[in-house]
Short mmCIF file of C-alpha atoms and ligand atoms in Angstrom, two decimals:
data_model
loop_
_atom_site.label_atom_id
_atom_site.label_comp_id
_atom_site.label_asym_id
_atom_site.label_seq_id
_atom_site.Cartn_x
_atom_site.Cartn_y
_atom_site.Cartn_z
CA MET A 1 0.00 0.00 0.00
CA ALA A 2 1.21 3.46 -0.79
CA LYS A 3 2.49 5.39 2.19
CA SER A 4 0.51 8.51 2.96
CA LYS A 5 1.90 11.74 4.27
CA THR A 6 0.02 13.93 6.70
CA SER A 7 0.12 17.65 6.83
CA TYR A 8 -1.77 20.20 8.95
CA VAL A 9 -3.11 23.10 6.92
CA CYS A 10 -4.88 26.28 8.03
CA ASN A 11 -8.21 26.62 6.20
CA ASP A 12 -8.02 30.41 6.25
CA CYS A 13 -4.54 31.21 5.05
CA GLY A 14 -3.18 27.88 3.89
CA ALA A 15 -0.13 27.87 6.15
CA GLU A 16 1.27 24.42 6.82
CA HIS A 17 2.17 23.14 10.27
CA SER A 18 4.01 20.04 11.29
CA ARG A 19 1.47 19.17 14.02
CA TRP A 20 -2.05 20.08 14.98
CA GLN A 21 -2.49 23.20 17.07
CA GLY A 22 -5.40 25.36 18.17
CA GLN A 23 -4.21 28.61 16.63
CA CYS A 24 -2.53 29.22 13.30
CA ASN A 25 0.86 30.87 13.72
CA ALA A 26 0.59 32.63 10.40
CA CYS A 27 -2.84 34.29 10.53
CA GLN A 28 -3.63 33.90 14.25
CA ALA A 29 -7.03 32.34 13.48
CA TRP A 30 -8.39 29.81 15.96
CA ASN A 31 -9.65 26.31 15.16
CA THR A 32 -8.91 26.52 11.47
CA ILE A 33 -6.23 23.85 11.22
CA THR A 34 -7.25 20.56 9.69
CA GLU A 35 -5.38 17.38 8.98
CA VAL A 36 -4.76 16.75 5.32
CA ARG A 37 -3.60 13.45 3.94
CA LEU A 38 -1.41 13.79 0.90
CA ASP A 39 -1.23 10.38 -0.65
CA THR A 40 2.01 9.57 -2.33
CA ALA A 41 -0.13 8.44 -5.25
CA VAL A 42 -1.18 12.05 -5.81
CA ASN A 43 2.38 13.18 -5.78
CA ALA A 44 3.32 10.49 -8.25
CA ARG A 45 0.53 11.45 -10.60
CA SER A 46 1.35 15.12 -10.19
CA ALA A 47 4.89 14.36 -11.28
CA ARG A 48 3.55 12.69 -14.40
CA PHE A 49 1.91 15.96 -15.39
CA SER A 50 4.84 18.03 -14.29
CA GLY A 51 5.97 20.36 -17.01
CA TYR A 52 9.32 20.70 -15.34
CA ALA A 53 10.18 17.04 -14.88
CA GLY A 54 8.64 15.21 -17.81
CA ASN A 55 8.31 17.64 -20.60
CA THR A 56 11.43 19.73 -20.92
CA GLN A 57 14.85 18.35 -21.65
CA SER A 58 17.16 18.93 -18.72
CA LYS A 59 19.73 20.96 -20.56
CA VAL A 60 21.76 23.82 -19.18
CA GLN A 61 21.79 26.91 -21.39
CA THR A 62 23.12 30.41 -21.08
CA LEU A 63 20.62 33.25 -21.15
CA GLU A 64 21.86 34.18 -24.61
CA GLN A 65 21.11 30.74 -26.05
CA ILE A 66 17.50 30.86 -24.96
CA SER A 67 15.22 31.78 -27.82
CA LEU A 68 13.69 35.17 -27.28
CA ASP A 69 10.77 34.67 -29.62
CA GLU A 70 7.86 35.92 -27.64
CA LEU A 71 4.99 33.54 -27.29
CA PRO A 72 2.23 34.80 -29.53
CA ARG A 73 -0.59 36.02 -27.34
CA LEU A 74 -4.20 35.22 -28.01
CA GLY A 75 -6.51 38.20 -28.16
CA SER A 76 -9.53 37.56 -25.95
CA GLY A 77 -11.76 39.70 -28.13
CA TYR A 78 -12.01 42.24 -25.31
CA GLN A 79 -9.43 45.02 -25.29
CA GLU A 80 -10.03 45.80 -21.63
CA LEU A 81 -9.29 42.20 -20.61
CA ASP A 82 -6.26 42.02 -22.91
CA ARG A 83 -4.87 45.19 -21.41
CA VAL A 84 -5.19 43.86 -17.86
CA LEU A 85 -3.53 40.61 -18.97
CA GLY A 86 -0.61 42.60 -20.34
CA GLY A 87 -1.49 42.28 -24.04
CA GLY A 88 -3.55 39.11 -24.36
CA ILE A 89 -3.72 35.54 -23.12
CA VAL A 90 -0.39 33.72 -22.99
CA PRO A 91 -0.74 30.10 -24.17
CA GLY A 92 -0.13 27.60 -21.38
CA SER A 93 -0.78 30.10 -18.62
CA ALA A 94 -3.10 29.75 -15.66
CA ILE A 95 -5.20 32.83 -14.96
CA LEU A 96 -7.27 33.24 -11.83
CA ILE A 97 -10.35 35.47 -12.08
CA GLY A 98 -11.69 36.43 -8.69
CA GLY A 99 -14.69 38.47 -7.63
CA ASN A 100 -17.78 38.51 -5.45
CA PRO A 101 -20.76 36.46 -6.47
CA GLY A 102 -22.63 38.39 -9.16
CA ALA A 103 -19.60 40.35 -10.30
CA GLY A 104 -19.94 38.79 -13.74
CA LYS A 105 -17.07 36.30 -13.87
CA SER A 106 -19.11 33.55 -15.49
CA THR A 107 -20.75 35.99 -17.89
CA LEU A 108 -17.46 37.51 -18.99
CA LEU A 109 -15.75 34.16 -19.50
CA LEU A 110 -18.73 32.77 -21.39
CA GLN A 111 -18.59 35.76 -23.74
CA VAL A 112 -14.84 35.41 -24.19
CA MET A 113 -15.01 31.67 -24.79
CA CYS A 114 -17.90 31.83 -27.28
CA GLY A 115 -15.89 34.33 -29.28
CA LEU A 116 -12.63 32.37 -29.13
CA ALA A 117 -14.27 29.03 -29.96
CA ASN A 118 -14.50 30.17 -33.58
CA GLN A 119 -10.72 30.32 -33.87
CA MET A 120 -9.51 27.49 -31.63
CA GLY A 121 -10.60 24.56 -29.50
CA ALA A 122 -12.32 25.90 -26.39
CA LEU A 123 -13.70 23.99 -23.44
CA TYR A 124 -15.89 25.46 -20.70
CA VAL A 125 -16.09 23.33 -17.56
CA THR A 126 -18.91 24.30 -15.26
CA GLY A 127 -19.27 22.84 -11.81
CA GLU A 128 -21.53 25.51 -10.37
CA GLU A 129 -24.23 26.03 -12.92
CA SER A 130 -25.96 23.34 -14.91
CA LEU A 131 -25.29 23.02 -18.62
CA GLN A 132 -28.85 24.22 -19.31
CA GLN A 133 -28.33 27.36 -17.28
CA VAL A 134 -25.18 28.24 -19.18
CA ALA A 135 -26.80 27.43 -22.52
CA MET A 136 -29.80 29.59 -21.68
CA ARG A 137 -27.57 32.49 -20.77
CA ALA A 138 -25.55 32.12 -23.96
CA SER A 139 -28.62 32.13 -26.15
CA ARG A 140 -30.16 35.05 -24.25
CA LEU A 141 -26.97 37.03 -24.80
CA GLY A 142 -27.02 36.14 -28.47
CA LEU A 143 -23.60 34.48 -28.38
CA PRO A 144 -22.52 31.99 -31.07
CA THR A 145 -23.24 28.61 -29.50
CA ASP A 146 -22.16 26.13 -32.17
CA LYS A 147 -18.43 25.81 -31.43
CA LEU A 148 -17.88 26.09 -27.67
CA LYS A 149 -17.58 22.71 -25.97
CA MET A 150 -19.21 22.38 -22.57
CA LEU A 151 -18.55 19.95 -19.75
CA SER A 152 -20.24 19.60 -16.39
CA GLU A 153 -17.71 17.95 -14.12
CA THR A 154 -16.02 18.53 -10.80
CA SER A 155 -13.28 15.90 -10.68
CA VAL A 156 -9.99 17.46 -11.72
CA GLU A 157 -8.58 14.15 -12.94
CA THR A 158 -11.59 13.54 -15.19
CA ILE A 159 -11.47 17.11 -16.48
CA CYS A 160 -7.81 16.73 -17.42
CA ASP A 161 -8.38 13.32 -19.03
CA ILE A 162 -11.20 14.72 -21.16
CA ALA A 163 -9.18 17.81 -22.00
CA LYS A 164 -6.33 15.58 -23.19
CA GLN A 165 -8.68 13.98 -25.73
CA GLU A 166 -10.40 17.19 -26.76
CA GLN A 167 -7.14 19.15 -26.97
CA PRO A 168 -8.57 22.63 -26.42
CA LYS A 169 -6.26 25.63 -26.59
CA ILE A 170 -8.25 27.45 -23.97
CA MET A 171 -10.24 26.25 -20.99
CA VAL A 172 -12.40 27.68 -18.21
CA ILE A 173 -12.88 26.04 -14.82
CA ASP A 174 -15.93 27.57 -13.11
CA SER A 175 -15.07 27.49 -10.27
CA ILE A 176 -11.93 26.34 -8.49
CA GLN A 177 -13.92 26.06 -5.25
CA VAL A 178 -16.15 23.25 -6.51
CA VAL A 179 -13.57 21.00 -8.14
CA HIS A 180 -11.63 18.36 -6.25
CA VAL A 181 -8.81 15.89 -6.66
CA ALA A 182 -9.67 12.35 -5.59
CA ASP A 183 -6.87 11.57 -3.20
CA ILE A 184 -7.34 14.45 -0.85
CA GLN A 185 -9.79 13.79 1.92
CA SER A 186 -11.04 17.28 2.65
CA ALA A 187 -14.15 18.83 1.11
CA PRO A 188 -14.13 20.86 -2.13
CA GLY A 189 -13.50 24.51 -1.35
CA SER A 190 -11.15 23.77 1.54
CA VAL A 191 -7.67 25.17 1.27
CA ALA A 192 -6.08 21.80 0.67
CA GLN A 193 -8.47 20.95 -2.18
CA VAL A 194 -8.25 24.39 -3.78
CA ARG A 195 -4.47 24.32 -3.63
CA GLU A 196 -4.05 20.82 -5.02
CA SER A 197 -6.68 21.35 -7.72
CA ALA A 198 -5.08 24.61 -8.85
CA ALA A 199 -1.60 23.08 -8.82
CA PHE A 200 -2.83 20.08 -10.80
CA LEU A 201 -4.57 22.25 -13.40
CA THR A 202 -1.61 24.63 -13.66
CA ARG A 203 0.76 21.76 -14.36
CA PHE A 204 -1.68 20.50 -16.96
CA ALA A 205 -1.79 23.96 -18.56
CA LYS A 206 1.99 24.17 -18.74
CA GLN A 207 2.50 20.69 -20.09
CA PHE A 208 -0.15 20.79 -22.80
CA GLY A 209 0.08 24.48 -23.65
CA VAL A 210 -3.54 25.15 -22.75
CA ALA A 211 -4.47 28.53 -21.33
CA ILE A 212 -6.73 27.96 -18.33
CA PHE A 213 -9.02 30.49 -16.64
CA LEU A 214 -9.81 29.54 -13.07
CA VAL A 215 -12.81 31.27 -11.52
CA GLY A 216 -12.38 31.96 -7.80
CA HIS A 217 -14.82 33.39 -5.27
CA VAL A 218 -13.86 36.12 -2.93
CA THR A 219 -14.38 35.66 0.79
CA LYS A 220 -16.13 38.22 2.95
CA ASP A 221 -12.98 40.15 3.75
CA GLY A 222 -12.27 40.63 0.06
CA SER A 223 -9.50 38.10 -0.40
CA LEU A 224 -9.68 35.12 -2.70
CA ALA A 225 -10.40 31.98 -0.75
CA GLY A 226 -7.00 30.57 0.00
CA PRO A 227 -5.21 33.41 -1.78
CA LYS A 228 -1.71 32.70 -0.61
CA VAL A 229 -1.96 29.07 -1.56
CA LEU A 230 -3.07 29.93 -5.05
CA GLU A 231 -1.00 32.95 -5.93
CA HIS A 232 2.33 31.20 -6.13
CA CYS A 233 1.21 28.55 -8.58
CA ILE A 234 -0.84 30.61 -11.03
CA ASP A 235 0.59 33.06 -13.56
CA CYS A 236 -1.90 35.84 -13.32
CA SER A 237 -4.49 36.82 -10.76
CA ILE A 238 -7.27 39.21 -11.75
CA LEU A 239 -9.97 40.69 -9.57
CA LEU A 240 -13.31 41.69 -11.08
CA ASP A 241 -14.71 44.27 -8.74
CA GLY A 242 -17.89 46.26 -8.49
CA SER A 243 -20.90 46.43 -6.26
CA THR A 244 -24.03 44.83 -7.60
CA ASP A 245 -25.92 48.12 -7.33
CA SER A 246 -23.58 49.76 -9.81
CA ARG A 247 -23.44 48.86 -13.48
CA PHE A 248 -19.73 49.25 -13.69
CA ARG A 249 -17.14 46.59 -13.06
CA THR A 250 -13.46 47.31 -12.78
CA MET A 251 -10.82 44.72 -13.42
CA ARG A 252 -7.30 44.79 -12.08
CA SER A 253 -4.48 42.27 -11.92
CA HIS A 254 -2.78 41.62 -8.61
CA LYS A 255 -0.10 39.38 -9.98
CA ASN A 256 0.97 39.01 -13.57
CA ARG A 257 3.99 37.11 -14.78
CA PHE A 258 3.54 38.54 -18.29
CA GLY A 259 2.74 42.18 -17.76
CA ALA A 260 2.33 45.14 -15.46
CA VAL A 261 0.00 44.82 -12.50
CA ASN A 262 -1.44 48.29 -12.30
CA GLU A 263 -3.65 48.20 -15.38
CA LEU A 264 -7.33 48.93 -15.04
CA GLY A 265 -10.04 47.48 -17.25
CA VAL A 266 -13.58 48.80 -17.11
CA PHE A 267 -16.77 46.96 -18.07
CA ALA A 268 -20.44 47.74 -17.76
CA MET A 269 -23.06 45.09 -16.95
CA THR A 270 -25.96 45.56 -19.32
CA GLY A 271 -29.05 43.58 -20.21
CA LYS A 272 -26.94 41.98 -22.93
CA GLY A 273 -24.04 40.90 -20.78
CA LEU A 274 -20.78 42.70 -20.05
CA LYS A 275 -19.78 45.48 -22.42
CA GLU A 276 -16.40 47.14 -22.56
CA VAL A 277 -16.12 50.74 -21.52
CA THR A 278 -13.49 52.16 -23.82
CA ASN A 279 -13.79 55.71 -22.55
CA PRO A 280 -13.93 55.34 -18.77
CA SER A 281 -13.24 59.03 -18.14
CA ALA A 282 -16.69 59.82 -19.46
CA ILE A 283 -18.47 57.53 -17.00
CA PHE A 284 -16.68 58.59 -13.85
CA LEU A 285 -17.39 62.22 -14.69
CA SER A 286 -21.12 62.44 -14.35
CA ARG A 287 -21.19 66.15 -13.91
CA ASP A 288 -24.31 68.23 -13.98
CA ASP A 289 -24.48 71.81 -15.08
CA GLU A 290 -24.58 73.34 -11.64
CA GLU A 291 -21.22 74.15 -10.14
CA SER A 292 -20.87 73.07 -6.54
CA PRO A 293 -18.24 74.08 -4.03
CA GLY A 294 -15.86 71.32 -2.94
CA SER A 295 -15.92 69.47 -6.22
CA VAL A 296 -12.88 69.25 -8.49
CA VAL A 297 -11.81 67.11 -11.43
CA LEU A 298 -8.50 65.31 -11.29
CA VAL A 299 -6.54 63.31 -13.84
CA ILE A 300 -5.15 60.07 -12.42
CA TRP A 301 -2.86 57.63 -14.16
CA GLU A 302 -4.06 54.03 -14.36
CA GLY A 303 -1.39 51.71 -15.70
CA THR A 304 -0.89 53.01 -19.21
CA ARG A 305 -3.69 55.51 -19.54
CA PRO A 306 -5.09 58.62 -17.93
CA LEU A 307 -8.47 58.68 -16.24
CA LEU A 308 -10.53 61.70 -15.25
CA VAL A 309 -12.28 61.40 -11.90
CA GLU A 310 -14.21 63.79 -9.74
CA LEU A 311 -13.11 64.41 -6.20
CA GLN A 312 -15.38 65.96 -3.60
CA ALA A 313 -14.70 67.46 -0.22
CA LEU A 314 -17.07 68.71 2.44
CA VAL A 315 -15.69 70.95 5.16
CA ASP A 316 -18.16 71.83 7.85
CA TYR A 317 -18.06 73.26 11.38
CA SER A 318 -17.70 70.41 13.85
CA GLN A 319 -19.75 69.87 16.99
CA MET A 320 -17.22 67.35 18.27
CA PRO A 321 -14.15 67.86 20.42
CA ASN A 322 -12.22 65.80 17.86
CA PRO A 323 -13.40 66.84 14.41
CA ARG A 324 -13.76 64.02 11.96
CA ARG A 325 -11.44 63.40 9.02
CA ILE A 326 -12.95 60.84 6.68
CA ALA A 327 -11.58 59.85 3.28
CA VAL A 328 -13.39 57.43 0.97
CA GLY A 329 -11.38 56.21 -2.01
CA LEU A 330 -8.34 58.13 -0.77
CA GLU A 331 -5.77 57.51 1.90
CA GLN A 332 -6.81 58.65 5.36
CA ASN A 333 -3.24 59.44 6.42
CA ARG A 334 -2.65 61.61 3.39
CA LEU A 335 -5.73 63.62 4.23
CA ALA A 336 -4.36 64.32 7.71
CA MET A 337 -0.97 65.23 6.27
CA LEU A 338 -2.44 67.57 3.68
CA LEU A 339 -4.50 69.35 6.33
CA ALA A 340 -1.29 70.04 8.21
CA VAL A 341 0.38 71.33 5.04
CA LEU A 342 -2.63 73.53 4.35
CA HIS A 343 -2.38 75.04 7.80
CA ARG A 344 1.34 75.69 7.69
CA HIS A 345 1.79 76.71 4.08
CA GLY A 346 -1.66 77.80 2.94
CA GLY A 347 -2.57 79.69 6.09
CA LEU A 348 -5.94 77.98 6.46
CA GLN A 349 -6.94 76.51 9.79
CA MET A 350 -9.43 73.65 9.76
CA SER A 351 -8.91 72.23 13.23
CA ASP A 352 -12.50 73.02 14.25
CA GLN A 353 -13.98 71.59 11.05
CA ASP A 354 -15.12 68.13 10.04
CA VAL A 355 -13.50 67.15 6.75
CA PHE A 356 -14.99 64.51 4.45
CA ALA A 357 -13.41 63.59 1.12
CA ASN A 358 -14.77 61.21 -1.48
CA VAL A 359 -13.88 60.04 -4.96
CA VAL A 360 -17.04 59.85 -7.08
CA GLY A 361 -17.99 56.55 -8.71
CA GLY A 362 -16.27 54.30 -6.18
CA VAL A 363 -12.85 54.76 -7.78
CA LYS A 364 -9.88 54.24 -5.50
CA VAL A 365 -7.05 56.72 -5.89
CA ALA A 366 -3.69 55.75 -4.48
CA GLU A 367 -1.64 58.23 -6.47
CA THR A 368 0.09 61.23 -4.94
CA ALA A 369 -1.05 63.25 -7.97
CA SER A 370 -4.37 63.60 -6.14
CA ASP A 371 -2.80 65.77 -3.37
CA LEU A 372 -3.26 69.14 -5.00
CA ALA A 373 -6.77 68.32 -6.17
CA LEU A 374 -7.78 67.24 -2.67
CA LEU A 375 -6.39 70.44 -1.17
CA VAL A 376 -8.16 72.56 -3.75
CA ALA A 377 -11.44 70.71 -3.11
CA MET A 378 -11.13 71.28 0.64
CA VAL A 379 -10.38 74.97 0.24
CA SER A 380 -13.25 75.32 -2.22
CA SER A 381 -15.68 73.77 0.26
CA PHE A 382 -14.24 75.76 3.18
CA LYS A 383 -14.61 79.05 1.32
CA ASN A 384 -17.89 77.92 -0.23
CA GLN A 385 -16.63 78.95 -3.66
CA ALA A 386 -17.27 76.72 -6.63
CA LEU A 387 -14.49 76.06 -9.11
CA GLY A 388 -15.16 76.66 -12.77
CA HIS A 389 -16.59 73.84 -14.84
CA ASN A 390 -13.61 73.67 -17.10
CA LEU A 391 -10.86 73.24 -14.49
CA VAL A 392 -8.67 70.19 -13.88
CA VAL A 393 -6.04 69.92 -11.17
CA PHE A 394 -3.27 67.45 -10.40
CA GLY A 395 0.09 67.45 -8.63
CA GLU A 396 1.89 66.06 -5.61
CA VAL A 397 2.20 68.25 -2.52
CA GLY A 398 5.32 68.03 -0.37
CA LEU A 399 5.56 68.70 3.34
CA ALA A 400 7.22 72.05 2.69
CA GLY A 401 4.21 73.15 0.68
CA GLU A 402 5.99 72.68 -2.63
CA ILE A 403 4.10 71.27 -5.62
CA ARG A 404 6.00 68.40 -7.21
CA PRO A 405 5.63 67.18 -10.77
CA VAL A 406 4.01 63.80 -11.46
CA PRO A 407 4.71 61.31 -14.28
CA SER A 408 2.97 61.56 -17.68
CA GLY A 409 1.87 65.16 -17.29
CA GLN A 410 1.46 65.72 -21.01
CA GLU A 411 -0.82 62.72 -21.48
CA ARG A 412 -2.94 63.75 -18.52
CA LEU A 413 -3.38 67.22 -19.98
CA ASN A 414 -4.25 65.82 -23.40
CA GLU A 415 -6.93 63.61 -21.86
CA ALA A 416 -8.39 66.57 -19.99
CA PHE A 417 -8.41 68.69 -23.17
CA LYS A 418 -10.07 65.88 -25.07
CA HIS A 419 -12.93 65.97 -22.58
CA GLY A 420 -13.40 69.70 -22.90
CA PHE A 421 -11.40 71.03 -19.97
CA THR A 422 -9.72 74.27 -20.87
CA ARG A 423 -8.04 75.32 -17.65
CA ALA A 424 -5.46 73.33 -15.69
CA ILE A 425 -3.54 73.98 -12.50
CA VAL A 426 -0.51 71.70 -12.54
CA PRO A 427 3.00 71.52 -11.10
CA MET A 428 5.44 73.87 -12.84
CA GLY A 429 7.48 70.86 -13.92
CA ASN A 430 4.50 69.41 -15.76
CA VAL A 431 3.79 72.44 -17.94
CA PRO A 432 4.39 71.16 -21.50
CA LYS A 433 6.41 73.08 -24.07
CA THR A 434 3.58 73.08 -26.55
CA ILE A 435 0.26 73.90 -25.03
CA PRO A 436 -2.87 72.75 -26.90
CA LYS A 437 -4.61 75.72 -28.52
CA GLY A 438 -7.48 76.95 -26.43
CA MET A 439 -6.13 75.55 -23.19
CA GLU A 440 -4.83 77.65 -20.33
CA ILE A 441 -2.22 75.91 -18.20
CA ILE A 442 -1.09 77.45 -14.95
CA GLY A 443 2.12 76.02 -13.54
CA VAL A 444 2.57 76.38 -9.78
CA LYS A 445 5.53 75.75 -7.50
CA LYS A 446 4.01 76.47 -4.11
CA LEU A 447 0.70 75.70 -2.52
CA SER A 448 0.09 79.38 -1.88
CA GLN A 449 0.42 80.10 -5.62
CA ALA A 450 -2.16 77.45 -6.42
CA ILE A 451 -4.64 78.85 -3.92
CA GLU A 452 -4.05 82.37 -5.23
CA ALA A 453 -4.55 81.28 -8.82
CA ILE A 454 -7.94 79.74 -8.05
CA PHE A 455 -9.55 81.78 -5.28
P1 TYD B 501 -22.43 36.06 -13.14
O1 TYD B 501 -21.58 36.06 -14.33
O2 TYD B 501 -23.29 34.87 -12.90
O3 TYD B 501 -21.57 36.35 -11.84
P2 TYD B 501 -20.45 35.45 -11.13
O4 TYD B 501 -20.15 34.30 -12.01
O5 TYD B 501 -19.30 36.39 -10.98
O6 TYD B 501 -21.01 35.07 -9.81
O7 TYD B 501 -23.29 37.39 -13.19
C1 TYD B 501 -24.50 37.42 -12.63
C2 TYD B 501 -24.99 38.82 -12.43
O8 TYD B 501 -24.95 39.62 -13.58
C3 TYD B 501 -26.41 38.71 -12.00
O9 TYD B 501 -26.57 39.45 -10.81
C4 TYD B 501 -27.20 39.26 -13.11
C5 TYD B 501 -26.25 40.10 -13.89
N1 TYD B 501 -26.45 40.04 -15.34
C6 TYD B 501 -26.97 41.12 -16.01
O10 TYD B 501 -27.29 42.14 -15.42
N2 TYD B 501 -27.11 41.05 -17.37
C7 TYD B 501 -26.77 39.95 -18.07
O11 TYD B 501 -26.91 39.95 -19.30
C8 TYD B 501 -26.23 38.84 -17.36
C9 TYD B 501 -25.84 37.58 -18.08
C10 TYD B 501 -26.08 38.92 -16.01
MG1 MG B 502 -20.49 32.27 -11.67
#
């Protein structure tokens, strides 16, 4: 009989322990450690699929000898998805798509797969929905249904055996939480099952050159179930985000072996499935005609493109001994820092005021280029003076009250001009040599200059 190996794995974070204990050392959670039996048979079979052991010749080469021909990428048919993937799907890669239930993971992948099935073998494995449900959705969305192969199965071994016969170039596993490998005792969805299933499928992808999309559900705290256990074995991890009460879904990669991780893709959920939003600036700027104090438009940089977002601040006299400072979509600490800068270098005291700041549309801004815009919004609300409709602001603010340039200033200004903004307050270092005709660009070096220029 094959000898079996025992391991103790935390169900929350996936950390391994040599013996059972009440609390996990890694994530401090109680009663989450379970015993997992790893049969040597699994390991043996895993080795059979191993792309490293079986498939490649063990030959030592210098870097120079290695062929630099880039793997041709497959276009998914959706520019937004391709951008997030770093230019398309890399053959033989394993891509994890995470998101809350209802985010649109299944819908998006169904749309992608129906499109790709015309050009290459495509297999959609569904373990969550029945085949009828998927077929009904496809026909309701008007997708081509004649080429995509469907399979309803949850055993990873069977899936791989069938995939070996069908030889698809692209596969979807919906979802990683319902599939299981036979030799592991724990239930589907547990860390041990998710980890082994993902590792098994990833090895399969590498060995047979099949690109695999794994759908993963997000737990309540926003992390993918068993994130740490999955992230090391997959090539790319994408999160599809968006509350169900908003039409818009944003897509971002958290790990990508084949591209940058800070790209943003934007989709809209419509009655006819997910549609790409190619001009996201337009949707995050839902501005009405009335000018309101405390509201300012800012140009942020998302991966490789600029995005216009609206930032709002409300400054109001506080009834509390400790006035509130609340930032939504922005960093709380930066807000506190900027208030101090405003006091010291802008001469405005807000210590008896509540300050609320918000980025419209649920966008999260982590860039320092938002500093100047946030300050301007706060001053505008404090003074109860609206800023003109046509004004955009960006720039980093230093602790000495200096305004520092930010990357890609020219592109940000072009984007603003394209959307009809004709006045910009930007760091002096970002003032371009050639200014678009009809645009007024005011370069500032100090916070006081910026405040003077506007108010
Ligand atoms: P789904 O792809 O099933 O989400 P996930 O697989 O991420 O859990 O998306 C389901 C949601 O999308 C559901 O709340 C209904 C909505 N939806 C539309 O609004 N329009 C559509 O055309 C489709 C297919 C879904
Ligand atoms: Mg689904």
